[in-house]
Short mmCIF file of C-alpha atoms and ligand atoms in Angstrom, two decimals:
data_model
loop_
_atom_site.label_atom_id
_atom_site.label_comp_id
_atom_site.label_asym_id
_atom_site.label_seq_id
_atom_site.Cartn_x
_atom_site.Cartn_y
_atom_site.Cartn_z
CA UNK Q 1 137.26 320.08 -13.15
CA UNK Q 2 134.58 322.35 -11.45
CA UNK Q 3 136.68 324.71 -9.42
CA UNK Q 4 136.11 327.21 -6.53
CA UNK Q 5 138.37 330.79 -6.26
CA UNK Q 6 138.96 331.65 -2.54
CA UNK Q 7 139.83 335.69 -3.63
CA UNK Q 8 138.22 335.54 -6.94
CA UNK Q 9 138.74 339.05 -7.08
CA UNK Q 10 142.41 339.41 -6.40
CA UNK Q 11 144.45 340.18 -9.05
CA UNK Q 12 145.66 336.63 -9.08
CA UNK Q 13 141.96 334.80 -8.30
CA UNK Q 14 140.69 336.85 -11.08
CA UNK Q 15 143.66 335.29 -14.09
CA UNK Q 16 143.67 331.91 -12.73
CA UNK Q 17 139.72 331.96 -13.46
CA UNK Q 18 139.47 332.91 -16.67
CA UNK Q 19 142.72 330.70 -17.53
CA UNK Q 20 141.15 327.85 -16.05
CA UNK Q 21 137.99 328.56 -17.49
CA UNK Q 22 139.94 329.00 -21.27
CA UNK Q 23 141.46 325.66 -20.30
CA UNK Q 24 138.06 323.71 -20.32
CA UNK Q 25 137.33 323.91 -16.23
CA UNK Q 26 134.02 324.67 -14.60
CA UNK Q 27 134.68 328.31 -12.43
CA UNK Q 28 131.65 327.50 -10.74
CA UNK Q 29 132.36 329.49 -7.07
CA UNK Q 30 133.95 332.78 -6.24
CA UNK Q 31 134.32 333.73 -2.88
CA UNK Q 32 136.06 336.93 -1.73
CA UNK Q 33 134.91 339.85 0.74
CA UNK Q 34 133.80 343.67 0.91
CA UNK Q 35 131.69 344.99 -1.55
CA UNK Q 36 132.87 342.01 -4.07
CA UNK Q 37 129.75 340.02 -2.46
CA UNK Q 38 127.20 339.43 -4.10
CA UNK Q 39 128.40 340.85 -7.22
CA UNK Q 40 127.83 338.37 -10.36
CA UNK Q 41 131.47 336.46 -10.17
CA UNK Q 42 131.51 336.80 -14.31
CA UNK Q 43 132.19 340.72 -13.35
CA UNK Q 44 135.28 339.38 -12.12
CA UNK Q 45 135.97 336.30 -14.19
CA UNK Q 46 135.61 336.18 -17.52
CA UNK Q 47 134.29 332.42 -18.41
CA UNK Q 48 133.29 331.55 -15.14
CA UNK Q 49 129.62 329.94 -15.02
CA UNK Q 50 126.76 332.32 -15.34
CA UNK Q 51 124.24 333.00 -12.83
CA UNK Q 52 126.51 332.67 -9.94
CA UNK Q 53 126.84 335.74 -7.18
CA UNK Q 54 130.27 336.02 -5.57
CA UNK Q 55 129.48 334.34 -1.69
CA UNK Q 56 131.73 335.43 1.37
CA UNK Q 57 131.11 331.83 2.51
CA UNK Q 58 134.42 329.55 2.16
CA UNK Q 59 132.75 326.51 2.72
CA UNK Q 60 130.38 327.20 -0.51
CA UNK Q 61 133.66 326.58 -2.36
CA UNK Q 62 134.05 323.28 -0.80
CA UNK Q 63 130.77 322.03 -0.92
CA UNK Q 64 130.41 321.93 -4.82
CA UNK Q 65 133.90 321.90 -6.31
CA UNK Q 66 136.46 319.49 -6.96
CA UNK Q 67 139.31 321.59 -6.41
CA UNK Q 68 139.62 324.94 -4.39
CA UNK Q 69 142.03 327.72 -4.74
CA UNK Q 70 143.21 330.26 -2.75
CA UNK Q 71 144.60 333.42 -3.00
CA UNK Q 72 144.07 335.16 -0.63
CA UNK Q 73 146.15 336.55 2.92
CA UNK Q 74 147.76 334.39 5.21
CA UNK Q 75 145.09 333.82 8.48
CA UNK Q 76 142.67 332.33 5.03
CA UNK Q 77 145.03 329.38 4.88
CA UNK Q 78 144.50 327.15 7.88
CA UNK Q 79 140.25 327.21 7.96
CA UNK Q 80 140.61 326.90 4.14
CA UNK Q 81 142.38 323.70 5.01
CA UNK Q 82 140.09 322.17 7.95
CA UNK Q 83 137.21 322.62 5.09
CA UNK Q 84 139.11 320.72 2.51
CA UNK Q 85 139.58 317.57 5.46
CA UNK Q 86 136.14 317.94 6.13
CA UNK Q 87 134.73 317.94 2.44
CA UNK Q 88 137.88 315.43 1.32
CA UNK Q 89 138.36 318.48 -1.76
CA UNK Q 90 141.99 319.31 -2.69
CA UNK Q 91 143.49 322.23 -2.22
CA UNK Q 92 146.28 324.68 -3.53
CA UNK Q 93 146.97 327.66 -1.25
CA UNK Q 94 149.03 329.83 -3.35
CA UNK Q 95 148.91 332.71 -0.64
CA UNK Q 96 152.02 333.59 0.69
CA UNK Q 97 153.12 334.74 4.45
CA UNK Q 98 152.19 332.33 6.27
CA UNK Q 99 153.88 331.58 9.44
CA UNK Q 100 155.71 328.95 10.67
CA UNK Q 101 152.59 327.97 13.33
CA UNK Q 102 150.32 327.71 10.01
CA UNK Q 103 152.55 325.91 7.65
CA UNK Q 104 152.80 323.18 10.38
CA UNK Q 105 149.23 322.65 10.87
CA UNK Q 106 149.17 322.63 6.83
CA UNK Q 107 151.80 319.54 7.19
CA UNK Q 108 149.27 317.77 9.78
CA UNK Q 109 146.04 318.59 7.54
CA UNK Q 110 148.08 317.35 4.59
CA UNK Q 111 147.60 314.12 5.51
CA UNK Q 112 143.89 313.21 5.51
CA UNK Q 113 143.59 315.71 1.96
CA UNK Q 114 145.84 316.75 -0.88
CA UNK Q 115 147.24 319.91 -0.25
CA UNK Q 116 149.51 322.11 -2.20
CA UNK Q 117 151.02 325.15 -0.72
CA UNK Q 118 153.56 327.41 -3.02
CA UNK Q 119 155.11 330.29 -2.82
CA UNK Q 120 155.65 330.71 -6.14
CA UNK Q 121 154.08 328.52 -9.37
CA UNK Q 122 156.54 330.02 -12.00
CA UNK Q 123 158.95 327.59 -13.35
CA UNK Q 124 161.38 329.82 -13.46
CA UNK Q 125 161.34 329.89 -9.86
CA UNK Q 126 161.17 326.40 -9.09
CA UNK Q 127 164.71 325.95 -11.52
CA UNK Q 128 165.96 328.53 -9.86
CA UNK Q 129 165.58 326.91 -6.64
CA UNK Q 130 167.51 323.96 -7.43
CA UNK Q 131 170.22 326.15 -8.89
CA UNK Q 132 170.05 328.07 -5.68
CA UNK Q 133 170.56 324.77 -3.39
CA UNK Q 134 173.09 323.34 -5.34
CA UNK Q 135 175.36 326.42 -5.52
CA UNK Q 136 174.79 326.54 -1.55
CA UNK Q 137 176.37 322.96 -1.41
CA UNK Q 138 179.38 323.77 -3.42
CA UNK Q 139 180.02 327.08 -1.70
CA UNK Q 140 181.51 327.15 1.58
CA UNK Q 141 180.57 329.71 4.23
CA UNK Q 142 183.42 332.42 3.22
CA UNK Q 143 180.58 333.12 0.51
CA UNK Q 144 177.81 335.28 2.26
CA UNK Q 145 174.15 334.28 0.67
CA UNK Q 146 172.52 337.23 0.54
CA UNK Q 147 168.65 337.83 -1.14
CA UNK Q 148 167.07 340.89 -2.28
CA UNK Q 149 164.08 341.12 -3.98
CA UNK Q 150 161.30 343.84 -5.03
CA UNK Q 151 157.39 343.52 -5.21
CA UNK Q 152 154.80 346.29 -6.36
CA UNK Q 153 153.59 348.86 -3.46
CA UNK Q 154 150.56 346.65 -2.42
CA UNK Q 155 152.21 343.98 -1.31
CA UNK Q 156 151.42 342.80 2.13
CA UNK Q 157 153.79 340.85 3.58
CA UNK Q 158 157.89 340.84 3.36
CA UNK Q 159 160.36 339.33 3.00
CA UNK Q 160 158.05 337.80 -0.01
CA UNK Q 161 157.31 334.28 0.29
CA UNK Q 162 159.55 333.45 -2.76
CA UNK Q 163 162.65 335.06 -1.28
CA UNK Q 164 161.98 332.93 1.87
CA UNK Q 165 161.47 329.87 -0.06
CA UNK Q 166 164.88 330.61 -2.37
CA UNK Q 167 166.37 331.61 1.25
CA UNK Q 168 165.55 327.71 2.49
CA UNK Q 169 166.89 326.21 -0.48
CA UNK Q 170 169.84 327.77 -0.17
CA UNK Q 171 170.06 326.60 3.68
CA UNK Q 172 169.15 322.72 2.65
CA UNK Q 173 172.31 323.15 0.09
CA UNK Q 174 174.73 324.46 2.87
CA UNK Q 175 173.11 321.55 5.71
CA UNK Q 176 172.17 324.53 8.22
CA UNK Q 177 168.96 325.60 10.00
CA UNK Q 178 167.42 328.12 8.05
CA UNK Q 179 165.66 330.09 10.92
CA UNK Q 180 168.68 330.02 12.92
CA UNK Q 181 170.58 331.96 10.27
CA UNK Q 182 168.00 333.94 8.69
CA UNK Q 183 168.42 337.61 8.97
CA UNK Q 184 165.31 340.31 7.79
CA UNK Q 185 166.21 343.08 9.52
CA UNK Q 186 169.88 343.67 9.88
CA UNK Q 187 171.64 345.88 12.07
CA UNK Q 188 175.99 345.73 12.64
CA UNK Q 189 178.08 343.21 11.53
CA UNK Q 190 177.43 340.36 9.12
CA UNK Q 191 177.91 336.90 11.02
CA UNK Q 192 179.39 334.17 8.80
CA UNK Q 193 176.30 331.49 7.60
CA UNK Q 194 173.75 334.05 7.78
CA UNK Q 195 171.28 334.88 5.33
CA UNK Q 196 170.13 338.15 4.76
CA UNK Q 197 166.94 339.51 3.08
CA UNK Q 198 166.54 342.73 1.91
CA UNK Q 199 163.12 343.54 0.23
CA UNK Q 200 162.41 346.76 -1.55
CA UNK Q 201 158.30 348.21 -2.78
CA UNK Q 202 157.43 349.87 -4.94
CA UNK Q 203 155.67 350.92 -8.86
CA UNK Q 204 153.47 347.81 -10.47
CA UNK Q 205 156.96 345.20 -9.59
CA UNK Q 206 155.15 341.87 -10.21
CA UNK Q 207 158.38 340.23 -8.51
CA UNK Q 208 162.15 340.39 -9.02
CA UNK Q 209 164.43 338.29 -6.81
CA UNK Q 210 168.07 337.98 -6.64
CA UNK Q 211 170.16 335.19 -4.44
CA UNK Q 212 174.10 336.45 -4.48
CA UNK Q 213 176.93 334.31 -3.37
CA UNK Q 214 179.46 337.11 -1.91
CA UNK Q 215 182.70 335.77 -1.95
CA UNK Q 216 186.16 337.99 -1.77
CA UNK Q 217 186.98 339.02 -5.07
CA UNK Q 218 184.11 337.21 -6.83
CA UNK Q 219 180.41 337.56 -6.60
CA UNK Q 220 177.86 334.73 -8.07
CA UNK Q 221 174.35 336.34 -8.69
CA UNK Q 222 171.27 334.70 -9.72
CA UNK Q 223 168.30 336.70 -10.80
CA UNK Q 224 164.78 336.03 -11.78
CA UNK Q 225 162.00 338.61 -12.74
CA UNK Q 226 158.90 337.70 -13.22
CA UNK Q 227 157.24 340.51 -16.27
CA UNK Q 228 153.49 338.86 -16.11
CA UNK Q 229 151.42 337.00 -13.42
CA UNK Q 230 150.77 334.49 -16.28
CA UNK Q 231 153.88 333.15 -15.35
CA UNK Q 232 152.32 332.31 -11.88
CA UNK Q 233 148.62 331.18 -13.57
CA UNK Q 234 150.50 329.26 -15.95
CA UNK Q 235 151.93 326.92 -13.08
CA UNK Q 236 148.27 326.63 -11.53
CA UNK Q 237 147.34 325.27 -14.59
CA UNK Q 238 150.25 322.52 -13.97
CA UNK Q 239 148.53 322.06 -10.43
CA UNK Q 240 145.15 321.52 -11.91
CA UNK Q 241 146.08 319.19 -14.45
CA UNK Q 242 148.13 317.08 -11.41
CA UNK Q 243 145.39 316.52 -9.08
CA UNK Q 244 143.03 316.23 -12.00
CA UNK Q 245 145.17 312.78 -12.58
CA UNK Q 246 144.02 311.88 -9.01
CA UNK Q 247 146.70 312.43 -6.49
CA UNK Q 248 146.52 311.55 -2.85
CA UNK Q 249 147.33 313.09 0.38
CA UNK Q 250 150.14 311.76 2.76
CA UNK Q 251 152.58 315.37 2.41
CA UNK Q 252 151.95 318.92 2.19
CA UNK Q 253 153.07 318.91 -1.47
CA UNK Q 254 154.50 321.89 -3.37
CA UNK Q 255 155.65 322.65 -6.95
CA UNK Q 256 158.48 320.34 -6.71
CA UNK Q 257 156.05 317.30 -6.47
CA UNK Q 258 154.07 318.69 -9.24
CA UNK Q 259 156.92 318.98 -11.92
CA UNK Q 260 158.35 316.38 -10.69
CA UNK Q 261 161.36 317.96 -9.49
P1 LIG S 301 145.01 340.79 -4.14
O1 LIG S 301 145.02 341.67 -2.95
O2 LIG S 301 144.90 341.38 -5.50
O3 LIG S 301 143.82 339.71 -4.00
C1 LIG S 301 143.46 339.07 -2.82
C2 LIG S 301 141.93 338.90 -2.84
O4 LIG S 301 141.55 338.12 -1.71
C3 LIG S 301 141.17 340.24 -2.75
O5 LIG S 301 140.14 340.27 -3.73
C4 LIG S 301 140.60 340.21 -1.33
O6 LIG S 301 139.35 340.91 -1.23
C5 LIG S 301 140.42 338.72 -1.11
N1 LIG S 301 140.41 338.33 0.30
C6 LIG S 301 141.19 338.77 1.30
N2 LIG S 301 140.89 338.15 2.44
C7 LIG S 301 139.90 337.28 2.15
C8 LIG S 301 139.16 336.36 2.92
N3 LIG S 301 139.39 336.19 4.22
N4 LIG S 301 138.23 335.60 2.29
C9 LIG S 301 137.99 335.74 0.96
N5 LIG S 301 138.65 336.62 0.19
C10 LIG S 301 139.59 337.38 0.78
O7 LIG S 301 146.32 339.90 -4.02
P2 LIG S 301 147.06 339.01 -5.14
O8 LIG S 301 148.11 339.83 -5.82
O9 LIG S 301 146.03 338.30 -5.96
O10 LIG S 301 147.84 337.99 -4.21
C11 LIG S 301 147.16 337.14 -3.30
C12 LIG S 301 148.18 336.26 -2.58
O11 LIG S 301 148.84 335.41 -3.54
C13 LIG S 301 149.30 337.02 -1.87
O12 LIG S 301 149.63 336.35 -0.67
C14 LIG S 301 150.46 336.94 -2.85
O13 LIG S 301 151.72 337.08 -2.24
C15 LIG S 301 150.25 335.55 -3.41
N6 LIG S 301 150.86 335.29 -4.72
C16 LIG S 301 151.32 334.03 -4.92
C17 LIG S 301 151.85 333.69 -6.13
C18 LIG S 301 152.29 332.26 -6.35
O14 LIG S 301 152.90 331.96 -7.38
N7 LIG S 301 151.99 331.37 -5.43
C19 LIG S 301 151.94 334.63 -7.16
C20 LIG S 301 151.45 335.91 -6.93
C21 LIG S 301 150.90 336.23 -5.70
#
């Protein structure tokens, strides 16, 4: 597959590209912004095709490859999306953040191309998820969900998109509205059905998330840490290898449809 990095790079844009590229794939555009433009994109990714400056221009990625990537901040996600309607390209947007306003406009583009949006690529994860919901539906209310998790001091946005996405499973498991319950920034008195987030930064924390199940007398506690972003480049590769079978749009698909979850 040739394939174009939106944040080529980010510390993710730049291990995706040289996986891919180890992997057999063409890295044949970078894009990213700042003094990263114009730079030669094999300063960044190691494998990627020679001769090729980094361009601030997303729709260069579009043009040329047969899959884009991006990893990038939130406000990327919805033009990266009208270009991949308008070129017919798939794409993954692995960014995280995004609001509730973007994701839906995601769901709409989603069906005239294949798009993938995740949180989080990491098996681990994705298990964890289903754990997550299923221990929801078995425990009644008297059980406060509550999620804390910890990222490195860069990150941007919080509670991390993983936590929110463990958060929802847990809501579809207990049949209630998740933004109805959610709770980021507490203050008083727990409410029975919320759930709470609580997100700590700091150090090099490539991502650590607990869900606990706080019953009286008992607490259930389900952890996952994440101790390399190959974990996370590892489950692009998955992605690649799924559209590469030919895939086509009608859903805003996520890492569920991809393992086949
Ligand atoms: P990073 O800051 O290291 O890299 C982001 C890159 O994007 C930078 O090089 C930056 O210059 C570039 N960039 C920013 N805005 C841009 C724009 N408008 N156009 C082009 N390039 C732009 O961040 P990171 O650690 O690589 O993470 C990137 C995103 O991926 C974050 O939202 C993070 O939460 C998410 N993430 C997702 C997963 C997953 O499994 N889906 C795993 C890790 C991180």
């Amino acid at each position: 597959m040739k394939i174009g990095i939106i944040g080529c790079a980010g510390r993710m844009g730049k291990m995706i590209g040289e996986t891919a590229a180890l992997n057999g794939h063409k890295v044949i555009v970078g894009i990213d912004r700042g003094d990263n433009i114009g730079k030669p994109l094999t300063d960044f990714i190691k494998g990627a095709e020679k001769g090729i400056a980094v361009s601030s221009n997303n729709e260069d990625a579009f043009m040329v490859s047969d899959m884009v990537i991006d990893f990038t901040v939130a406000d990327n996600a919805v033009p990266n999306a009208e270009l991949a309607t308008k070129y017919q390209k798939p794409l993954l947007i692995g960014t995280t953040g995004l609001t509730t306003e973007q994701v839906s406009v995601l769901q709409k583009l989603a069906s005239e191309t294949v798009i993938i949006k995740s949180a989080n690529t990491s098996l681990g994860i994705n298990i964890m998820k289903d754990a997550v919901k299923k221990l929801a539906a078995i425990l009644d209310s008297s059980y406060d969900i509550e999620i804390v998790e910890m990222h490195h001091r860069n990150k941007k946005d919080a509670p991390s998109g993983t936590a929110l996405l463990l958060g929802k499973a847990a809501a579809e498991g207990r049949n209630i509205d998740f933004d109805a319950n959610a709770v980021t920034d507490r203050t008083g008195k727990r409410k029975t059905g919320q759930i709470g987030f609580a997100s700590l930064r700091g150090g090099d924390v490539i991502g650590d998330h607990t869900v606990i199940f706080a019953g009286d007398g008992e607490r259930i506690e389900i952890s996952h840490k994440a101790t390399s972003r190959q974990l996370f480049v590892n489950g692009v590769m998955k992605i690649i290898s799924w559209v590469e079978k030919g895939q086509k749009p009608g859903k805003l698909y996520d890492m569920d449809d991809v393992l086949g979850l």
